[in-house]
PDB file of C-alpha atoms and ligand atoms in Angstrom:
ATOM      1  CA  UNK A 948     -15.354  10.372  19.381  1.00  0.00           C
ATOM      2  CA  UNK A 949     -12.078   8.840  18.342  1.00  0.00           C
ATOM      3  CA  UNK A 950      -8.705  10.460  17.713  1.00  0.00           C
ATOM      4  CA  UNK A 951      -8.447  13.055  14.972  1.00  0.00           C
ATOM      5  CA  UNK A 952      -4.979  14.113  13.772  1.00  0.00           C
ATOM      6  CA  UNK A 953      -4.944  17.284  15.827  1.00  0.00           C
ATOM      7  CA  UNK A 954      -5.841  15.307  18.922  1.00  0.00           C
ATOM      8  CA  UNK A 955      -3.137  12.691  18.610  1.00  0.00           C
ATOM      9  CA  UNK A 956      -0.925  12.570  21.692  1.00  0.00           C
ATOM     10  CA  UNK A 957       2.373  14.416  21.255  1.00  0.00           C
ATOM     11  CA  UNK A 958       5.523  12.455  20.433  1.00  0.00           C
ATOM     12  CA  UNK A 959       8.627  12.325  22.610  1.00  0.00           C
ATOM     13  CA  UNK A 960      10.592  15.541  23.116  1.00  0.00           C
ATOM     14  CA  UNK A 961      11.846  17.233  19.982  1.00  0.00           C
ATOM     15  CA  UNK A 962      10.468  14.629  17.591  1.00  0.00           C
ATOM     16  CA  UNK A 963       8.666  16.206  14.684  1.00  0.00           C
ATOM     17  CA  UNK A 964       6.556  14.526  12.062  1.00  0.00           C
ATOM     18  CA  UNK A 965       5.060  15.906   8.875  1.00  0.00           C
ATOM     19  CA  UNK A 966       1.289  15.748   8.461  1.00  0.00           C
ATOM     20  CA  UNK A 967      -0.115  12.995   6.209  1.00  0.00           C
ATOM     21  CA  UNK A 968      -0.660  15.522   3.392  1.00  0.00           C
ATOM     22  CA  UNK A 969       2.900  16.821   3.764  1.00  0.00           C
ATOM     23  CA  UNK A 970       4.310  13.280   3.672  1.00  0.00           C
ATOM     24  CA  UNK A 971       2.433  12.739   0.413  1.00  0.00           C
ATOM     25  CA  UNK A 972       4.014  15.888  -1.014  1.00  0.00           C
ATOM     26  CA  UNK A 973       7.493  14.911   0.176  1.00  0.00           C
ATOM     27  CA  UNK A 974       7.414  11.395  -1.273  1.00  0.00           C
ATOM     28  CA  UNK A 975       5.439  11.978  -4.436  1.00  0.00           C
ATOM     29  CA  UNK A 976       7.394  11.168  -7.608  1.00  0.00           C
ATOM     30  CA  UNK A 977       7.144  13.669 -10.461  1.00  0.00           C
ATOM     31  CA  UNK A 978       8.043  12.396 -13.921  1.00  0.00           C
ATOM     32  CA  UNK A 979      11.658  13.379 -14.565  1.00  0.00           C
ATOM     33  CA  UNK A 980      12.770  12.965 -10.930  1.00  0.00           C
ATOM     34  CA  UNK A 981      15.909  10.830 -10.656  1.00  0.00           C
ATOM     35  CA  UNK A 982      14.959   7.553  -8.953  1.00  0.00           C
ATOM     36  CA  UNK A 983      18.606   6.526  -8.492  1.00  0.00           C
ATOM     37  CA  UNK A 984      19.352   9.753  -6.606  1.00  0.00           C
ATOM     38  CA  UNK A 985      16.880   9.063  -3.822  1.00  0.00           C
ATOM     39  CA  UNK A 986      18.549   8.571  -0.458  1.00  0.00           C
ATOM     40  CA  UNK A 987      17.301   5.157   0.613  1.00  0.00           C
ATOM     41  CA  UNK A 988      18.285   5.680   4.251  1.00  0.00           C
ATOM     42  CA  UNK A 989      16.618   9.086   4.617  1.00  0.00           C
ATOM     43  CA  UNK A 990      13.505   9.629   6.742  1.00  0.00           C
ATOM     44  CA  UNK A 991      11.688  12.529   5.021  1.00  0.00           C
ATOM     45  CA  UNK A 992       9.071  14.082   7.262  1.00  0.00           C
ATOM     46  CA  UNK A 993      10.227  12.359  10.443  1.00  0.00           C
ATOM     47  CA  UNK A 994      12.927  13.732  12.707  1.00  0.00           C
ATOM     48  CA  UNK A 995      13.117  10.955  15.312  1.00  0.00           C
ATOM     49  CA  UNK A 996      14.847   7.585  15.603  1.00  0.00           C
ATOM     50  CA  UNK A 997      13.527   4.030  15.337  1.00  0.00           C
ATOM     51  CA  UNK A 998      11.933   3.993  18.784  1.00  0.00           C
ATOM     52  CA  UNK A 999      10.146   7.286  18.129  1.00  0.00           C
ATOM     53  CA  UNK A1000       9.086   6.038  14.688  1.00  0.00           C
ATOM     54  CA  UNK A1001       7.526   2.932  16.168  1.00  0.00           C
ATOM     55  CA  UNK A1002       5.743   4.987  18.792  1.00  0.00           C
ATOM     56  CA  UNK A1003       4.385   7.369  16.145  1.00  0.00           C
ATOM     57  CA  UNK A1004       3.251   4.447  14.047  1.00  0.00           C
ATOM     58  CA  UNK A1005       1.368   2.884  16.942  1.00  0.00           C
ATOM     59  CA  UNK A1006      -0.500   6.162  17.463  1.00  0.00           C
ATOM     60  CA  UNK A1007      -1.239   6.395  13.747  1.00  0.00           C
ATOM     61  CA  UNK A1008      -2.637   2.882  13.738  1.00  0.00           C
ATOM     62  CA  UNK A1009      -5.463   4.085  15.970  1.00  0.00           C
ATOM     63  CA  UNK A1010      -6.348   6.778  13.504  1.00  0.00           C
ATOM     64  CA  UNK A1011      -5.983   4.544  10.456  1.00  0.00           C
ATOM     65  CA  UNK A1012      -8.148   1.905  12.039  1.00  0.00           C
ATOM     66  CA  UNK A1013     -10.809   4.508  12.853  1.00  0.00           C
ATOM     67  CA  UNK A1014     -10.766   5.760   9.257  1.00  0.00           C
ATOM     68  CA  UNK A1015     -10.950   2.219   7.934  1.00  0.00           C
ATOM     69  CA  UNK A1016     -14.030   1.580  10.058  1.00  0.00           C
ATOM     70  CA  UNK A1017     -15.675   4.757   8.798  1.00  0.00           C
ATOM     71  CA  UNK A1018     -14.998   3.743   5.196  1.00  0.00           C
ATOM     72  CA  UNK A1019     -16.463   0.305   5.816  1.00  0.00           C
ATOM     73  CA  UNK A1020     -19.475   1.684   7.701  1.00  0.00           C
ATOM     74  CA  UNK A1021     -20.297   4.240   5.028  1.00  0.00           C
ATOM     75  CA  UNK A1022     -20.173   1.698   2.236  1.00  0.00           C
ATOM     76  CA  UNK A1023     -22.100  -0.951   4.131  1.00  0.00           C
ATOM     77  CA  UNK A1024     -24.677   1.121   6.006  1.00  0.00           C
ATOM     78  CA  UNK A1025     -24.664   4.080   3.636  1.00  0.00           C
ATOM     79  CA  UNK A1026     -24.240   4.530  -0.081  1.00  0.00           C
ATOM     80  CA  UNK A1027     -20.542   5.426  -0.320  1.00  0.00           C
ATOM     81  CA  UNK A1028     -18.919   3.860  -3.361  1.00  0.00           C
ATOM     82  CA  UNK A1029     -15.265   4.275  -2.468  1.00  0.00           C
ATOM     83  CA  UNK A1030     -12.324   1.972  -1.837  1.00  0.00           C
ATOM     84  CA  UNK A1031      -8.588   2.433  -1.359  1.00  0.00           C
ATOM     85  CA  UNK A1032      -5.975   0.326  -3.118  1.00  0.00           C
ATOM     86  CA  UNK A1033      -2.392   0.216  -1.853  1.00  0.00           C
ATOM     87  CA  UNK A1034       0.020  -1.017  -4.533  1.00  0.00           C
ATOM     88  CA  UNK A1035       3.435  -2.189  -3.313  1.00  0.00           C
ATOM     89  CA  UNK A1036       6.384  -2.571  -5.635  1.00  0.00           C
ATOM     90  CA  UNK A1037      10.131  -2.624  -5.085  1.00  0.00           C
ATOM     91  CA  UNK A1038      13.260  -4.720  -5.412  1.00  0.00           C
ATOM     92  CA  UNK A1039      13.489  -8.063  -3.646  1.00  0.00           C
ATOM     93  CA  UNK A1040      13.934  -7.543   0.115  1.00  0.00           C
ATOM     94  CA  UNK A1041      12.650  -3.946  -0.082  1.00  0.00           C
ATOM     95  CA  UNK A1042      10.068  -4.846   2.567  1.00  0.00           C
ATOM     96  CA  UNK A1043       6.775  -5.342   0.749  1.00  0.00           C
ATOM     97  CA  UNK A1044       5.936  -8.385   2.843  1.00  0.00           C
ATOM     98  CA  UNK A1045       6.794  -6.536   6.058  1.00  0.00           C
ATOM     99  CA  UNK A1046       4.448  -3.706   5.109  1.00  0.00           C
ATOM    100  CA  UNK A1047       1.653  -6.193   4.549  1.00  0.00           C
ATOM    101  CA  UNK A1048       2.370  -7.874   7.882  1.00  0.00           C
ATOM    102  CA  UNK A1049       2.817  -4.831  10.100  1.00  0.00           C
ATOM    103  CA  UNK A1050       0.788  -2.077   8.491  1.00  0.00           C
ATOM    104  CA  UNK A1051      -2.115  -4.031   7.204  1.00  0.00           C
ATOM    105  CA  UNK A1052      -1.995  -6.505  10.070  1.00  0.00           C
ATOM    106  CA  UNK A1053      -2.903  -3.622  12.353  1.00  0.00           C
ATOM    107  CA  UNK A1054      -6.215  -3.171  10.541  1.00  0.00           C
ATOM    108  CA  UNK A1055      -9.455  -5.073  10.894  1.00  0.00           C
ATOM    109  CA  UNK A1056      -9.701  -8.084   8.588  1.00  0.00           C
ATOM    110  CA  UNK A1057     -13.267  -6.928   7.904  1.00  0.00           C
ATOM    111  CA  UNK A1058     -12.894  -4.542   5.049  1.00  0.00           C
ATOM    112  CA  UNK A1059      -9.388  -5.646   4.092  1.00  0.00           C
ATOM    113  CA  UNK A1060      -8.369  -7.521   0.945  1.00  0.00           C
ATOM    114  CA  UNK A1061      -4.760  -8.572   0.343  1.00  0.00           C
ATOM    115  CA  UNK A1062      -3.551 -10.054  -2.941  1.00  0.00           C
ATOM    116  CA  UNK A1063      -0.026 -11.150  -3.853  1.00  0.00           C
ATOM    117  CA  UNK A1064       0.908 -11.540  -7.496  1.00  0.00           C
ATOM    118  CA  UNK A1065       3.486 -14.116  -8.521  1.00  0.00           C
ATOM    119  CA  UNK A1066       4.329 -15.661 -11.858  1.00  0.00           C
ATOM    120  CA  UNK A1067       0.950 -15.976 -13.635  1.00  0.00           C
ATOM    121  CA  UNK A1068      -0.654 -19.397 -13.468  1.00  0.00           C
ATOM    122  CA  UNK A1069      -1.543 -21.173 -16.692  1.00  0.00           C
ATOM    123  CA  UNK A1070      -5.114 -19.916 -16.391  1.00  0.00           C
ATOM    124  CA  UNK A1071      -4.051 -16.326 -15.642  1.00  0.00           C
ATOM    125  CA  UNK A1072      -1.615 -16.371 -18.550  1.00  0.00           C
ATOM    126  CA  UNK A1073      -4.422 -17.387 -20.901  1.00  0.00           C
ATOM    127  CA  UNK A1074      -6.222 -14.079 -20.198  1.00  0.00           C
ATOM    128  CA  UNK A1075      -5.484 -10.393 -20.677  1.00  0.00           C
ATOM    129  CA  UNK A1076      -2.832  -9.348 -18.145  1.00  0.00           C
ATOM    130  CA  UNK A1077      -5.349  -7.233 -16.227  1.00  0.00           C
ATOM    131  CA  UNK A1078      -7.787 -10.123 -15.773  1.00  0.00           C
ATOM    132  CA  UNK A1079      -6.323 -11.324 -12.488  1.00  0.00           C
ATOM    133  CA  UNK A1080      -5.947  -7.724 -11.329  1.00  0.00           C
ATOM    134  CA  UNK A1081      -9.645  -6.917 -11.885  1.00  0.00           C
ATOM    135  CA  UNK A1082     -10.626  -9.999  -9.907  1.00  0.00           C
ATOM    136  CA  UNK A1083      -8.561  -8.849  -6.932  1.00  0.00           C
ATOM    137  CA  UNK A1084      -9.808  -5.246  -6.765  1.00  0.00           C
ATOM    138  CA  UNK A1085     -11.189  -4.174  -3.381  1.00  0.00           C
ATOM    139  CA  UNK A1086     -14.946  -3.899  -2.947  1.00  0.00           C
ATOM    140  CA  UNK A1087     -16.366  -0.500  -2.055  1.00  0.00           C
ATOM    141  CA  UNK A1088     -15.742   0.092   1.630  1.00  0.00           C
ATOM    142  CA  UNK A1089     -12.570  -2.002   1.627  1.00  0.00           C
ATOM    143  CA  UNK A1090      -8.863  -1.289   1.665  1.00  0.00           C
ATOM    144  CA  UNK A1091      -7.060  -3.513  -0.829  1.00  0.00           C
ATOM    145  CA  UNK A1092      -3.360  -4.245  -0.854  1.00  0.00           C
ATOM    146  CA  UNK A1093      -1.435  -5.536  -3.839  1.00  0.00           C
ATOM    147  CA  UNK A1094       1.902  -7.168  -2.954  1.00  0.00           C
ATOM    148  CA  UNK A1095       3.331  -6.754  -6.477  1.00  0.00           C
ATOM    149  CA  UNK A1096       0.800  -5.865  -9.116  1.00  0.00           C
ATOM    150  CA  UNK A1097       0.052  -5.186 -12.774  1.00  0.00           C
ATOM    151  CA  UNK A1098       3.424  -3.393 -12.861  1.00  0.00           C
ATOM    152  CA  UNK A1099       5.098  -6.821 -12.937  1.00  0.00           C
ATOM    153  CA  UNK A1100       3.533  -7.187 -16.375  1.00  0.00           C
ATOM    154  CA  UNK A1101       5.984  -4.531 -17.461  1.00  0.00           C
ATOM    155  CA  UNK A1102       8.877  -5.053 -15.022  1.00  0.00           C
ATOM    156  CA  UNK A1103       9.186  -8.840 -14.829  1.00  0.00           C
ATOM    157  CA  UNK A1104       8.267  -9.249 -18.478  1.00  0.00           C
ATOM    158  CA  UNK A1105      10.874  -6.697 -19.550  1.00  0.00           C
ATOM    159  CA  UNK A1106      13.657  -7.875 -17.236  1.00  0.00           C
ATOM    160  CA  UNK A1107      13.190 -11.571 -17.932  1.00  0.00           C
ATOM    161  CA  UNK A1108      12.501 -11.024 -21.627  1.00  0.00           C
ATOM    162  CA  UNK A1109       9.247 -12.970 -21.383  1.00  0.00           C
ATOM    163  CA  UNK A1110       7.659 -11.066 -24.265  1.00  0.00           C
ATOM    164  CA  UNK A1111       9.083  -8.738 -26.941  1.00  0.00           C
ATOM    165  CA  UNK A1112       9.363  -5.004 -26.080  1.00  0.00           C
ATOM    166  CA  UNK A1113       6.405  -4.204 -28.357  1.00  0.00           C
ATOM    167  CA  UNK A1114       4.190  -6.084 -25.860  1.00  0.00           C
ATOM    168  CA  UNK A1115       5.306  -4.482 -22.596  1.00  0.00           C
ATOM    169  CA  UNK A1116       5.938  -1.023 -24.070  1.00  0.00           C
ATOM    170  CA  UNK A1117       2.273  -0.510 -24.817  1.00  0.00           C
ATOM    171  CA  UNK A1118       1.326  -1.522 -21.284  1.00  0.00           C
ATOM    172  CA  UNK A1119       2.316   1.849 -19.801  1.00  0.00           C
ATOM    173  CA  UNK A1120      -0.616   3.454 -21.610  1.00  0.00           C
ATOM    174  CA  UNK A1121      -2.897   0.513 -20.937  1.00  0.00           C
ATOM    175  CA  UNK A1122      -2.143   0.757 -17.225  1.00  0.00           C
ATOM    176  CA  UNK A1123      -2.663   4.540 -17.161  1.00  0.00           C
ATOM    177  CA  UNK A1124      -6.064   4.076 -18.795  1.00  0.00           C
ATOM    178  CA  UNK A1125      -6.942   1.256 -16.415  1.00  0.00           C
ATOM    179  CA  UNK A1126      -5.972   3.286 -13.355  1.00  0.00           C
ATOM    180  CA  UNK A1127      -7.924   6.311 -14.656  1.00  0.00           C
ATOM    181  CA  UNK A1128     -10.991   4.143 -14.884  1.00  0.00           C
ATOM    182  CA  UNK A1129     -10.463   2.870 -11.335  1.00  0.00           C
ATOM    183  CA  UNK A1130     -10.153   6.404  -9.990  1.00  0.00           C
ATOM    184  CA  UNK A1131     -13.288   7.436 -11.879  1.00  0.00           C
ATOM    185  CA  UNK A1132     -15.169   4.540 -10.352  1.00  0.00           C
ATOM    186  CA  UNK A1133     -14.173   5.491  -6.789  1.00  0.00           C
ATOM    187  CA  UNK A1134     -11.046   3.431  -6.147  1.00  0.00           C
ATOM    188  CA  UNK A1135      -8.265   5.635  -4.749  1.00  0.00           C
ATOM    189  CA  UNK A1136      -4.879   4.188  -5.658  1.00  0.00           C
ATOM    190  CA  UNK A1137      -1.806   4.686  -3.460  1.00  0.00           C
ATOM    191  CA  UNK A1138       1.236   3.381  -5.344  1.00  0.00           C
ATOM    192  CA  UNK A1139       4.374   2.874  -3.282  1.00  0.00           C
ATOM    193  CA  UNK A1140       7.775   2.047  -4.748  1.00  0.00           C
ATOM    194  CA  UNK A1141       9.992   0.902  -1.884  1.00  0.00           C
ATOM    195  CA  UNK A1142      13.665   1.499  -2.494  1.00  0.00           C
ATOM    196  CA  UNK A1143      16.675   0.001  -0.691  1.00  0.00           C
ATOM    197  CA  UNK A1144      20.432   0.457  -1.159  1.00  0.00           C
ATOM    198  CA  UNK A1145      22.707  -2.244  -2.560  1.00  0.00           C
ATOM    199  CA  UNK A1146      24.312  -2.624   0.898  1.00  0.00           C
ATOM    200  CA  UNK A1147      21.007  -3.014   2.684  1.00  0.00           C
ATOM    201  CA  UNK A1148      19.808  -5.555   0.149  1.00  0.00           C
ATOM    202  CA  UNK A1149      23.035  -7.562   0.580  1.00  0.00           C
ATOM    203  CA  UNK A1150      22.504  -7.622   4.367  1.00  0.00           C
ATOM    204  CA  UNK A1151      18.919  -8.723   4.033  1.00  0.00           C
ATOM    205  CA  UNK A1152      19.732 -11.459   1.517  1.00  0.00           C
ATOM    206  CA  UNK A1153      22.579 -12.689   3.725  1.00  0.00           C
ATOM    207  CA  UNK A1154      20.242 -12.727   6.687  1.00  0.00           C
ATOM    208  CA  UNK A1155      17.775 -14.837   4.731  1.00  0.00           C
ATOM    209  CA  UNK A1156      20.548 -17.286   3.901  1.00  0.00           C
ATOM    210  CA  UNK A1157      21.907 -17.528   7.426  1.00  0.00           C
ATOM    211  CA  UNK A1158      18.574 -18.041   9.168  1.00  0.00           C
ATOM    212  CA  UNK A1159      16.657 -21.201   8.654  1.00  0.00           C
ATOM    213  CA  UNK A1160      13.380 -19.454   9.514  1.00  0.00           C
ATOM    214  CA  UNK A1161      14.017 -17.072   6.608  1.00  0.00           C
ATOM    215  CA  UNK A1162      14.973 -19.632   3.978  1.00  0.00           C
ATOM    216  CA  UNK A1163      11.409 -19.788   2.707  1.00  0.00           C
ATOM    217  CA  UNK A1164      11.752 -16.160   1.630  1.00  0.00           C
ATOM    218  CA  UNK A1165      14.941 -16.799  -0.337  1.00  0.00           C
ATOM    219  CA  UNK A1166      14.914 -17.362  -4.032  1.00  0.00           C
ATOM    220  CA  UNK A1167      18.157 -17.967  -5.898  1.00  0.00           C
ATOM    221  CA  UNK A1168      16.831 -15.798  -8.726  1.00  0.00           C
ATOM    222  CA  UNK A1169      17.065 -12.830  -6.326  1.00  0.00           C
ATOM    223  CA  UNK A1170      20.876 -12.818  -6.589  1.00  0.00           C
ATOM    224  CA  UNK A1171      20.771 -12.961 -10.376  1.00  0.00           C
ATOM    225  CA  UNK A1172      18.353 -10.009 -10.346  1.00  0.00           C
ATOM    226  CA  UNK A1173      20.604  -8.134  -7.912  1.00  0.00           C
ATOM    227  CA  UNK A1174      23.527  -8.502 -10.325  1.00  0.00           C
ATOM    228  CA  UNK A1175      21.486  -6.476 -12.828  1.00  0.00           C
ATOM    229  CA  UNK A1176      20.994  -3.594 -10.381  1.00  0.00           C
ATOM    230  CA  UNK A1177      21.296  -0.718 -12.833  1.00  0.00           C
ATOM    231  CA  UNK A1178      19.119  -2.362 -15.482  1.00  0.00           C
ATOM    232  CA  UNK A1179      16.418  -2.693 -12.819  1.00  0.00           C
ATOM    233  CA  UNK A1180      16.975   0.918 -11.772  1.00  0.00           C
ATOM    234  CA  UNK A1181      16.273   1.968 -15.354  1.00  0.00           C
ATOM    235  CA  UNK A1182      13.160  -0.198 -15.534  1.00  0.00           C
ATOM    236  CA  UNK A1183      11.820   1.375 -12.306  1.00  0.00           C
ATOM    237  CA  UNK A1184      12.699   4.848 -13.581  1.00  0.00           C
ATOM    238  CA  UNK A1185      10.701   4.226 -16.766  1.00  0.00           C
ATOM    239  CA  UNK A1186       7.690   2.934 -14.825  1.00  0.00           C
ATOM    240  CA  UNK A1187       7.788   5.937 -12.503  1.00  0.00           C
ATOM    241  CA  UNK A1188       8.236   8.438 -15.335  1.00  0.00           C
ATOM    242  CA  UNK A1189       5.473   7.003 -17.441  1.00  0.00           C
ATOM    243  CA  UNK A1190       2.844   6.046 -14.892  1.00  0.00           C
ATOM    244  CA  UNK A1191       3.075   8.635 -12.106  1.00  0.00           C
ATOM    245  CA  UNK A1192      -0.107  10.536 -12.952  1.00  0.00           C
ATOM    246  CA  UNK A1193      -2.092  13.236 -11.161  1.00  0.00           C
ATOM    247  CA  UNK A1194      -4.791  10.847 -10.046  1.00  0.00           C
ATOM    248  CA  UNK A1195      -2.545   7.888  -9.322  1.00  0.00           C
ATOM    249  CA  UNK A1196       0.916   9.232  -8.475  1.00  0.00           C
ATOM    250  CA  UNK A1197       3.810   7.069  -7.349  1.00  0.00           C
ATOM    251  CA  UNK A1198       5.324   7.609  -3.933  1.00  0.00           C
ATOM    252  CA  UNK A1199       8.954   6.554  -3.628  1.00  0.00           C
ATOM    253  CA  UNK A1200       9.580   5.238  -0.121  1.00  0.00           C
ATOM    254  CA  UNK A1201      13.129   5.127   1.267  1.00  0.00           C
ATOM    255  CA  UNK A1202      13.180   1.634   2.750  1.00  0.00           C
ATOM    256  CA  UNK A1203      16.594   0.996   4.340  1.00  0.00           C
ATOM    257  CA  UNK A1204      14.918   1.658   7.655  1.00  0.00           C
ATOM    258  CA  UNK A1205      11.920  -0.595   7.858  1.00  0.00           C
ATOM    259  CA  UNK A1206      10.287   1.420  10.621  1.00  0.00           C
ATOM    260  CA  UNK A1207      10.386   4.507   8.414  1.00  0.00           C
ATOM    261  CA  UNK A1208       8.829   2.890   5.341  1.00  0.00           C
ATOM    262  CA  UNK A1209       6.015   1.487   7.487  1.00  0.00           C
ATOM    263  CA  UNK A1210       5.401   4.843   9.175  1.00  0.00           C
ATOM    264  CA  UNK A1211       5.357   6.607   5.790  1.00  0.00           C
ATOM    265  CA  UNK A1212       2.934   4.159   4.189  1.00  0.00           C
ATOM    266  CA  UNK A1213       0.545   4.408   7.137  1.00  0.00           C
ATOM    267  CA  UNK A1214       0.637   8.207   6.784  1.00  0.00           C
ATOM    268  CA  UNK A1215      -0.070   7.932   3.029  1.00  0.00           C
ATOM    269  CA  UNK A1216      -3.085   5.715   3.702  1.00  0.00           C
ATOM    270  CA  UNK A1217      -4.327   8.138   6.347  1.00  0.00           C
ATOM    271  CA  UNK A1218      -3.915  10.988   3.861  1.00  0.00           C
ATOM    272  CA  UNK A1219      -5.977   9.189   1.239  1.00  0.00           C
ATOM    273  CA  UNK A1220      -8.748   8.293   3.684  1.00  0.00           C
ATOM    274  CA  UNK A1221      -8.866  11.783   5.155  1.00  0.00           C
ATOM    275  CA  UNK A1222      -9.527  13.140   1.664  1.00  0.00           C
ATOM    276  CA  UNK A1223     -12.816  11.229   1.745  1.00  0.00           C
ATOM    277  CA  UNK A1224     -13.975  13.318   4.703  1.00  0.00           C
ATOM    278  CA  UNK A1225     -15.703  10.377   6.317  1.00  0.00           C
ATOM    279  CA  UNK A1226     -18.304  10.954   8.973  1.00  0.00           C
ATOM    280  CA  UNK A1227     -20.257   8.149  10.631  1.00  0.00           C
ATOM    281  CA  UNK A1228     -23.332   7.134   8.596  1.00  0.00           C
ATOM    282  CA  UNK A1229     -26.680   7.987  10.182  1.00  0.00           C
ATOM    283  CA  UNK A1230     -28.976   5.066  10.983  1.00  0.00           C
ATOM    284  CA  UNK A1231     -32.481   4.957   9.508  1.00  0.00           C
ATOM    285  CA  UNK A1232     -34.004   4.837  13.012  1.00  0.00           C
ATOM    286  CA  UNK A1233     -34.617   7.183  15.893  1.00  0.00           C
ATOM    287  CA  UNK A1234     -32.073   6.245  18.587  1.00  0.00           C
ATOM    288  CA  UNK A1235     -34.195   7.729  21.375  1.00  0.00           C
ATOM    289  CA  UNK A1236     -37.178   5.648  20.364  1.00  0.00           C
ATOM    290  CA  UNK A1237     -35.028   2.525  20.066  1.00  0.00           C
ATOM    291  CA  UNK A1238     -33.557   3.166  23.521  1.00  0.00           C
ATOM    292  CA  UNK A1239     -37.065   3.405  24.973  1.00  0.00           C
ATOM    293  CA  UNK A1240     -37.987   0.093  23.327  1.00  0.00           C
ATOM    294  CA  UNK A1241     -34.800  -1.458  24.654  1.00  0.00           C
ATOM    295  CA  UNK A1242     -35.636  -0.351  28.168  1.00  0.00           C
ATOM    296  CA  UNK A1243     -39.099  -1.866  27.791  1.00  0.00           C
ATOM    297  CA  UNK A1244     -37.628  -5.244  26.925  1.00  0.00           C
ATOM    298  CA  UNK A1245     -35.280  -5.022  29.902  1.00  0.00           C
ATOM    299  CA  UNK A1246     -38.270  -4.391  32.159  1.00  0.00           C
ATOM    300  CA  UNK A1247     -40.008  -7.383  30.683  1.00  0.00           C
ATOM    301  CA  UNK A1248     -37.042  -9.632  31.573  1.00  0.00           C
ATOM    302  CA  UNK A1249     -36.819  -8.402  35.144  1.00  0.00           C
ATOM    303  CA  UNK A1250     -40.565  -8.643  35.830  1.00  0.00           C
TER     304      UNK A1250
HETATM  305  P1  ADP B1209       8.102 -12.223  -3.456  1.00  0.00           P
HETATM  306  O1  ADP B1209       9.402 -12.236  -4.189  1.00  0.00           O
HETATM  307  O2  ADP B1209       7.296 -10.984  -3.721  1.00  0.00           O
HETATM  308  O3  ADP B1209       8.235 -12.543  -2.003  1.00  0.00           O
HETATM  309  P2  ADP B1209       7.496 -14.641  -4.854  1.00  0.00           P
HETATM  310  O4  ADP B1209       8.731 -15.313  -4.337  1.00  0.00           O
HETATM  311  O5  ADP B1209       6.228 -15.418  -4.983  1.00  0.00           O
HETATM  312  O6  ADP B1209       7.158 -13.351  -4.030  1.00  0.00           O
HETATM  313  O7  ADP B1209       7.919 -14.029  -6.256  1.00  0.00           O
HETATM  314  C1  ADP B1209       7.031 -13.527  -7.121  1.00  0.00           C
HETATM  315  C2  ADP B1209       7.704 -13.574  -8.487  1.00  0.00           C
HETATM  316  O8  ADP B1209       6.697 -13.531  -9.458  1.00  0.00           O
HETATM  317  C3  ADP B1209       8.639 -12.395  -8.714  1.00  0.00           C
HETATM  318  O9  ADP B1209       9.877 -12.837  -9.209  1.00  0.00           O
HETATM  319  C4  ADP B1209       7.901 -11.601  -9.779  1.00  0.00           C
HETATM  320  O10 ADP B1209       8.746 -10.898 -10.636  1.00  0.00           O
HETATM  321  C5  ADP B1209       7.135 -12.685 -10.483  1.00  0.00           C
HETATM  322  N1  ADP B1209       5.972 -12.151 -11.189  1.00  0.00           N
HETATM  323  C6  ADP B1209       4.931 -11.481 -10.656  1.00  0.00           C
HETATM  324  N2  ADP B1209       4.085 -11.117 -11.628  1.00  0.00           N
HETATM  325  C7  ADP B1209       4.594 -11.538 -12.793  1.00  0.00           C
HETATM  326  C8  ADP B1209       4.173 -11.454 -14.142  1.00  0.00           C
HETATM  327  N3  ADP B1209       3.058 -10.826 -14.460  1.00  0.00           N
HETATM  328  N4  ADP B1209       4.937 -12.022 -15.073  1.00  0.00           N
HETATM  329  C9  ADP B1209       6.061 -12.654 -14.732  1.00  0.00           C
HETATM  330  N5  ADP B1209       6.534 -12.771 -13.485  1.00  0.00           N
HETATM  331  C10 ADP B1209       5.805 -12.227 -12.524  1.00  0.00           C
END
């Protein structure tokens, strides 16, 4: 039997962490909440420092990986028709790539599907905006991760004036309907909006410029986008207000401390998987009988 939450080893002295369900409550965005008022350096639900956060995350990885295996096993050896989809959005440098690398990298590649969405290709642009999204949805039994998503079809399109407002304004409803249909079909969506402060973003952009091994991450458009900070804040606010629904709520993740945002997202994934109440699927064989047969073959080899 693997680790269950109650059996996780305790953290260092005096460090307290909220349960996965409590973290979901703490970070959940309700329409009308003020996105700009969120403290980007806070660590809701975790009382320790970076070292304690990393330790807690390592322990959680065990649990997440166990849950992932159960999901995969039930869909592949059983008849479970469920998948989990993690959607990552946020300003440039908010840490989406780091979440993919550290959080998802800790999981088994079996049962994992990662998709990153950039400027649509010519072929993608010739289809409905959800076409490329449908094609990247996780199979039942898998955890999917979207590094950017269908929300760019509102955000990027609005901010870069790629289409008139009449086009992107109706996408809020289209996306709500689309996500409803995913939930109905068994795909649990965990939408995370990572949020950093202006100061933290400046440090991260400077770091990218000063380090040759980070240049590949730098895009000169990032500075132009940064200059429009409050316009972006409004665009995020509108997305959160209009698409944080009961079945697919947004979680706003304070992301100035990378260790915290990674810890929080792991907890949110654990929360979603625990809701599925996953046991191990039973085989369609009698293990005792199979063990007897196995022993027989062993005897045969040693004779
Ligand atoms: P990242 O910035 O996430 O590391 P890229 O450098 O590939 O990745 O940037 C992706 C870019 O693609 C972003 O500027 C994003 O706004 C843009 N993008 C993604 N989806 C769309 C879309 N549907 N329409 C227009 N631009 C998009």
